[in-house]
Amino acid sequence: MGIKRYFNDFTALFFAQACAGCDAPLVDGEKHICTSCWYHLPETHAHEDQHNSSARQLWGRVRIEAVASYWYFREASRVKRIIHHLKYRNRPEIGTVIGQRYGAILADAAPFNQADVIVPVPLHPKKLRKRGYNQSMFFAKGLAHSMRLPVVEHGIIRRRATQSQTRKNRYERYENMLETFEANDIGGIAAQHVLLVDDVLTTGATLEACAGTLLENGAAKVSAVTIAKAL
Ligand SMILES: [Zn+2]
């Protein structure tokens, strides 16, 4: 037994990881998500349908080529537990594993496979300090690996914390989000078809604001993908 293998087995004793979706112990070859969960995860197949519900949500709001989400997000579901581990339990590599899988699918799906660069939705610096990582960046890394695309990590940055949205009407919320993002690496996005990536699509306000910012700053086209879509 090689020393590395020994070390891996040794550390596994103390850090035996459970599946992020169902808590079952992972077996050899499984990373973060068990085989049974992969089989049961609710794929949207949105990349096959230009008029999918994620895309329709952005219609009339921003000029975006295509939108797709990998899974449906339901309460008390495997997807919800996986996203929770990804964001709040210090397991950012889950995002990379998901990105690799989804990227392998998107590599054959137009127009996603015509993108030039990947840009993750940024976290606010305060949140980033607290969490230690941007989960969307890890998802982006996995996508980049399978789609053979570069990541422009700081293509967009957040200017300030998003204020509470609860007391604002829809237009005010939109205005608020617009103020939140700005292009940072203009050289990296100019004249590019940008694949914008985020964790969960809920109201669409974040994708809308980020896509708008990218287009205003010279991106030729924007498509977007998320890990999950709230129902
Ligand atoms: Zn599982």
JSON list of N, CA and C and ligand atoms in Angstrom, two decimals, residues 19 21-24 33-34 37 78, ligand 1:
[
{"chain": "A", "resi": 19, "resn": "CYS", "atom": "N", "xyz": [-22.86, 11.59, 2.09]},
{"chain": "A", "resi": 19, "resn": "CYS", "atom": "CA", "xyz": [-23.46, 12.18, 0.90]},
{"chain": "A", "resi": 19, "resn": "CYS", "atom": "C", "xyz": [-24.18, 13.47, 1.30]},
{"chain": "A", "resi": 21, "resn": "GLY", "atom": "N", "xyz": [-26.54, 14.81, -0.18]},
{"chain": "A", "resi": 21, "resn": "GLY", "atom": "CA", "xyz": [-27.96, 14.75, -0.52]},
{"chain": "A", "resi": 21, "resn": "GLY", "atom": "C", "xyz": [-28.78, 13.91, 0.43]},
{"chain": "A", "resi": 22, "resn": "CYS", "atom": "N", "xyz": [-28.17, 12.80, 0.95]},
{"chain": "A", "resi": 22, "resn": "CYS", "atom": "CA", "xyz": [-28.98, 11.85, 1.75]},
{"chain": "A", "resi": 22, "resn": "CYS", "atom": "C", "xyz": [-28.27, 11.39, 3.01]},
{"chain": "A", "resi": 23, "resn": "ASP", "atom": "N", "xyz": [-27.04, 11.87, 3.23]},
{"chain": "A", "resi": 23, "resn": "ASP", "atom": "CA", "xyz": [-26.32, 11.54, 4.45]},
{"chain": "A", "resi": 23, "resn": "ASP", "atom": "C", "xyz": [-25.78, 10.11, 4.51]},
{"chain": "A", "resi": 24, "resn": "ALA", "atom": "N", "xyz": [-25.97, 9.33, 3.48]},
{"chain": "A", "resi": 24, "resn": "ALA", "atom": "CA", "xyz": [-25.40, 7.98, 3.46]},
{"chain": "A", "resi": 24, "resn": "ALA", "atom": "C", "xyz": [-23.88, 8.09, 3.38]},
{"chain": "A", "resi": 33, "resn": "ILE", "atom": "N", "xyz": [-21.56, 13.33, -3.50]},
{"chain": "A", "resi": 33, "resn": "ILE", "atom": "CA", "xyz": [-22.94, 12.94, -3.80]},
{"chain": "A", "resi": 33, "resn": "ILE", "atom": "C", "xyz": [-22.93, 11.46, -4.18]},
{"chain": "A", "resi": 34, "resn": "CYS", "atom": "N", "xyz": [-23.80, 10.68, -3.56]},
{"chain": "A", "resi": 34, "resn": "CYS", "atom": "CA", "xyz": [-23.77, 9.22, -3.78]},
{"chain": "A", "resi": 34, "resn": "CYS", "atom": "C", "xyz": [-24.46, 8.85, -5.09]},
{"chain": "A", "resi": 37, "resn": "CYS", "atom": "N", "xyz": [-28.26, 9.18, -5.15]},
{"chain": "A", "resi": 37, "resn": "CYS", "atom": "CA", "xyz": [-28.74, 10.56, -5.30]},
{"chain": "A", "resi": 37, "resn": "CYS", "atom": "C", "xyz": [-28.59, 11.03, -6.75]},
{"chain": "A", "resi": 78, "resn": "ARG", "atom": "N", "xyz": [-33.42, 16.46, -1.70]},
{"chain": "A", "resi": 78, "resn": "ARG", "atom": "CA", "xyz": [-31.97, 16.23, -1.84]},
{"chain": "A", "resi": 78, "resn": "ARG", "atom": "C", "xyz": [-31.28, 17.48, -2.34]},
{"chain": "B", "resi": 1, "resn": "ZN", "atom": "ZN", "xyz": [-27.05, 10.36, -1.45]}
]
